XYZ file of C-alpha atoms in Angstrom:
337
model
C 0.000 0.000 0.000
C 1.326 3.421 -0.980
C 0.892 5.722 1.983
C -0.178 9.329 1.554
C 0.084 11.211 4.822
C -2.292 14.093 5.502
C -1.263 16.098 8.568
C -4.148 17.868 10.323
C -3.260 20.751 12.647
C -5.902 22.750 14.542
C -4.664 26.217 15.520
C -6.028 28.686 18.059
C -4.096 31.950 18.488
C -0.689 30.287 18.077
C 0.888 31.473 14.809
C 4.439 31.511 16.203
C 4.177 27.929 17.483
C 2.683 26.851 14.144
C 5.669 28.376 12.346
C 8.058 26.285 14.450
C 6.009 23.122 13.825
C 5.872 23.689 10.047
C 9.613 24.293 9.995
C 10.189 20.840 11.506
C 7.857 19.312 8.909
C 9.994 20.864 6.161
C 13.023 19.071 7.604
C 11.528 15.565 7.447
C 13.523 12.859 5.675
C 10.138 11.748 4.343
C 8.024 14.858 3.684
C 4.306 14.415 4.452
C 2.117 14.562 1.365
C -0.272 17.220 2.620
C -0.650 19.642 5.522
C -4.134 20.829 6.505
C -4.143 23.787 8.895
C -7.514 24.728 10.370
C -7.841 28.035 12.207
C -10.366 27.621 15.026
C -11.789 31.123 15.302
C -8.485 32.741 16.258
C -8.051 36.465 16.771
C -4.302 36.169 16.147
C -4.501 34.380 12.808
C -1.886 32.138 11.186
C -2.761 32.645 7.506
C 0.421 34.641 6.908
C 2.511 31.884 8.462
C 0.899 29.267 6.224
C 1.425 31.433 3.139
C 5.166 31.632 3.865
C 5.467 27.830 3.655
C 3.553 27.253 0.403
C 6.725 26.955 -1.654
C 8.121 24.286 0.717
C 5.106 22.173 1.642
C 1.822 21.097 0.072
C -0.247 23.036 2.565
C -3.871 24.146 2.789
C -5.337 26.732 5.136
C -8.930 26.947 6.358
C -10.602 29.246 8.858
C -13.824 28.579 10.766
C -15.697 29.801 13.873
C -14.389 28.516 17.194
C -15.744 25.101 18.229
C -12.823 23.347 19.939
C -9.997 21.118 18.769
C -12.052 17.942 18.250
C -14.575 19.447 15.846
C -11.810 21.474 14.207
C -9.947 18.248 13.459
C -13.169 16.858 11.959
C -13.244 19.888 9.655
C -9.721 18.996 8.534
C -10.552 15.293 8.035
C -13.386 16.232 5.694
C -10.974 18.156 3.482
C -7.903 15.921 3.638
C -7.044 13.831 0.569
C -4.530 11.328 2.004
C -5.158 7.739 3.031
C -3.491 8.080 6.433
C -4.228 11.003 8.756
C -1.711 12.302 11.303
C -2.720 14.763 14.032
C -0.378 17.112 15.873
C -1.071 19.806 18.431
C 0.225 23.159 17.245
C 2.756 23.290 20.115
C 4.691 20.272 18.807
C 8.149 19.920 17.274
C 8.569 16.854 15.065
C 11.967 15.108 14.768
C 13.265 14.731 11.213
C 12.949 10.931 11.208
C 9.279 10.883 12.226
C 7.428 10.126 8.973
C 10.176 7.854 7.673
C 9.936 5.800 10.873
C 6.130 5.676 10.797
C 6.036 4.631 7.142
C 8.656 1.921 7.691
C 6.709 0.495 10.623
C 3.349 0.567 8.851
C 4.786 -1.161 5.780
C 6.122 -4.047 7.878
C 3.622 -4.182 10.773
C 0.372 -2.444 9.883
C -1.513 -0.433 12.475
C -4.910 1.074 11.756
C -4.134 3.685 14.396
C -1.021 4.548 16.361
C 0.121 6.957 19.009
C 3.583 8.228 19.821
C 5.226 9.458 23.031
C 6.351 12.973 23.824
C 9.704 14.211 25.052
C 11.479 17.407 26.103
C 13.579 19.137 23.464
C 17.065 20.320 24.541
C 15.984 23.905 23.818
C 13.085 23.775 26.272
C 13.211 25.986 29.350
C 13.766 24.310 32.750
C 10.071 24.661 33.605
C 9.038 23.112 30.265
C 11.388 20.200 30.919
C 9.963 19.803 34.419
C 6.408 19.777 33.071
C 7.414 17.269 30.394
C 8.962 15.057 33.066
C 5.843 15.278 35.218
C 3.559 14.298 32.331
C 5.615 11.184 31.598
C 6.729 10.204 35.104
C 5.770 6.875 36.712
C 5.063 8.829 39.920
C 2.319 10.923 38.322
C 0.829 9.329 35.198
C 2.288 5.865 35.674
C 4.192 6.445 32.429
C 1.019 5.747 30.433
C 1.789 8.318 27.745
C 4.767 6.301 26.538
C 3.889 2.741 27.456
C 2.059 0.022 25.545
C 0.497 -1.295 28.746
C -0.512 0.606 31.824
C -2.708 0.514 34.897
C -5.484 2.322 33.041
C -5.982 -0.548 30.589
C -5.070 -0.949 26.920
C -2.983 1.778 25.306
C -5.096 4.629 23.942
C -3.475 6.918 21.319
C -3.687 10.604 22.243
C -4.403 13.382 19.772
C -1.300 15.477 20.448
C 0.589 12.836 18.399
C -1.640 10.318 16.646
C -2.189 8.708 13.268
C -4.931 6.548 11.760
C -6.039 5.291 8.373
C -8.772 6.855 6.277
C -10.686 3.590 6.722
C -10.835 4.249 10.472
C -12.307 7.689 9.849
C -14.796 6.419 7.280
C -15.894 3.616 9.628
C -16.306 5.395 12.972
C -16.506 9.048 11.919
C -14.721 11.881 13.621
C -14.742 13.242 17.146
C -17.999 13.259 19.135
C -16.462 15.466 21.837
C -14.652 18.655 20.922
C -13.107 19.394 24.339
C -12.921 17.523 27.648
C -11.571 14.091 26.726
C -12.141 14.086 22.985
C -9.035 12.028 22.209
C -9.815 9.327 24.793
C -13.394 8.919 23.551
C -12.147 8.754 19.965
C -9.547 6.102 20.847
C -12.151 4.022 22.713
C -14.324 3.834 19.592
C -11.338 2.870 17.436
C -10.453 0.028 19.801
C -14.039 -1.152 20.307
C -14.566 -1.331 16.543
C -11.735 -3.859 16.340
C -9.061 -1.844 14.576
C -5.437 -2.689 15.310
C -3.788 -0.008 17.433
C -0.423 0.416 19.091
C 2.313 2.665 20.374
C 5.234 3.556 18.094
C 8.091 4.501 20.450
C 10.160 5.794 17.532
C 7.367 8.203 16.518
C 7.981 10.629 19.368
C 7.570 14.382 19.245
C 8.752 17.258 21.404
C 5.644 18.649 23.078
C 6.095 22.206 24.309
C 3.015 22.269 26.577
C 2.658 25.145 29.021
C 5.373 27.588 29.990
C 4.348 28.249 33.609
C 3.025 26.232 36.530
C -0.108 28.391 36.573
C -0.918 27.469 32.980
C -0.055 23.851 33.719
C -2.436 23.795 36.690
C -5.334 25.132 34.605
C -4.669 22.576 31.886
C -4.502 19.645 34.310
C -7.645 20.751 36.125
C -9.355 20.573 32.730
C -7.898 17.070 32.190
C -9.384 15.959 35.510
C -12.774 17.219 34.401
C -12.308 15.393 31.095
C -11.890 12.018 32.815
C -15.332 12.437 34.406
C -16.741 13.533 31.060
C -15.510 10.315 29.454
C -17.531 8.427 32.088
C -20.664 10.205 30.835
C -20.181 8.393 27.532
C -18.512 5.195 28.815
C -19.157 4.618 32.540
C -17.012 1.479 32.573
C -13.959 3.513 31.517
C -13.792 5.195 34.931
C -11.406 2.962 36.884
C -9.849 2.982 40.325
C -6.506 4.197 38.964
C -8.175 7.376 37.710
C -9.105 8.347 41.272
C -5.493 8.382 42.511
C -4.859 12.125 41.851
C -8.149 12.961 43.616
C -7.157 10.821 46.609
C -3.727 12.490 46.637
C -5.400 15.907 46.568
C -7.688 15.027 49.474
C -4.662 13.736 51.395
C -2.759 17.013 50.859
C -5.741 19.115 51.882
C -6.313 16.966 54.964
C -2.952 17.881 56.538
C -4.437 20.532 58.877
C -6.980 17.976 60.081
C -4.224 15.510 60.981
C -2.501 18.260 62.943
C -5.694 18.895 64.898
C -6.182 15.190 65.592
C -2.623 14.438 66.730
C 0.861 15.837 65.977
C 2.224 12.324 65.365
C -0.342 11.655 62.628
C 0.503 15.021 61.087
C 4.193 14.127 61.179
C 3.542 10.801 59.456
C 1.487 12.483 56.736
C 4.198 15.079 56.101
C 6.824 12.313 56.033
C 4.877 10.508 53.309
C 4.794 13.650 51.175
C 8.496 14.295 51.782
C 9.381 10.749 50.740
C 7.260 11.136 47.609
C 9.028 14.412 46.825
C 12.493 12.898 47.292
C 11.650 10.000 44.975
C 10.510 12.409 42.277
C 13.566 14.617 42.823
C 16.019 11.738 42.418
C 14.179 10.223 39.451
C 13.957 13.579 37.671
C 17.642 14.277 38.281
C 18.535 10.828 36.972
C 16.726 11.613 33.720
C 17.489 15.317 33.274
C 20.925 15.572 34.987
C 20.091 19.067 36.269
C 19.135 19.846 39.841
C 17.169 22.926 38.782
C 14.916 20.820 36.566
C 14.683 18.149 39.265
C 13.453 20.596 41.917
C 11.024 22.159 39.464
C 9.787 18.664 38.623
C 8.705 18.163 42.244
C 6.593 21.304 42.023
C 5.231 20.307 38.621
C 4.241 16.875 39.942
C 2.291 18.387 42.849
C 0.639 20.904 40.521
C -0.291 18.128 38.108
C -1.793 15.810 40.713
C -3.636 18.517 42.632
C -4.874 20.254 39.479
C -6.149 16.981 38.022
C -7.603 15.977 41.386
C -9.542 19.222 41.820
C -10.925 18.994 38.291
C -11.889 15.350 38.826
C -13.646 16.084 42.137
C -15.517 19.194 40.998
C -16.723 17.634 37.741
C -17.575 14.421 39.577
C -19.739 16.375 42.027
C -21.382 18.135 39.090
C -22.121 14.800 37.418
C -23.845 13.493 40.561
C -26.323 16.392 40.422
C -27.036 16.519 36.688
C -29.834 14.689 34.794
C -29.181 11.026 34.029
C -27.804 10.512 30.542
C -26.392 14.037 30.222
C -23.375 14.225 27.866
C -21.012 17.138 27.359
C -19.333 17.771 23.984
C -17.337 20.698 25.346
C -17.883 22.758 22.192
C -18.984 25.769 24.228
C -16.340 25.448 26.941
C -13.267 27.634 27.081
C -10.074 25.591 26.904
C -7.492 26.868 29.423
C -4.540 28.776 27.997
């Protein structure tokens, strides 16, 4: 099968990041066949950026009213001409070997859909590296974003770095959720339909993510809400492992109560958190080889777990009080920036 890759990129007020992403696509050892950029109601538009790449890439630009990344990707799918779709977030940098590696794997071991891990680029700031560590650490996510098997069940490709065949799209359609867990819901339908999926470790990208802990907290709080939203569509997908950040959050917030009950209990609780922090510190230093990044990684891990936990608990409480059968597409929600 001759593969024709169509890259779909939703963009919302990020022309500078899009420029960096397109530059990395120009440097591929196997250039993608088509780039589809869809502007999702941005004020700071990227049409000029796209125009500057037209002599280097086969690239198409579309603009539409804001509706969220899921429905914006659908808009791109409808207009793509390739037989294999690849999705990137606009804040990604793609290593030069990416499409060559994906094509080689698909030609020898076909996957109807794949996902790839994310990593920290050497040029990232210390806080970006710390956030990247936190999002891939076994102490926070269990390493699920770069592992074929994890405590949450079978590997689900995520839309920041994901590919799938046109047949998948024609069989199951596009995204049903635009924000709040759209990629997880989409992956569940791919798997339940019986398509072959898997992780391609060699198909990694550098994911820039947020540039401050405040932004990171808002994003992770939204992710916690998204996990509850997935349960509105698939109740069985809410598992014990998904409650761990919420339990951690309740434990952190309960520290004053332990102090009131007994100083020894308070001391034990603080000791647990200190041990957890030391483990993260040493693991982060072992991977990043910089103490600054390691210390920032401890803060990022706490922000991630507490942010996710608060989002999970607040959306869970909301779900308990809403009408039975209510589902949220997220199209009218503001995604945190």
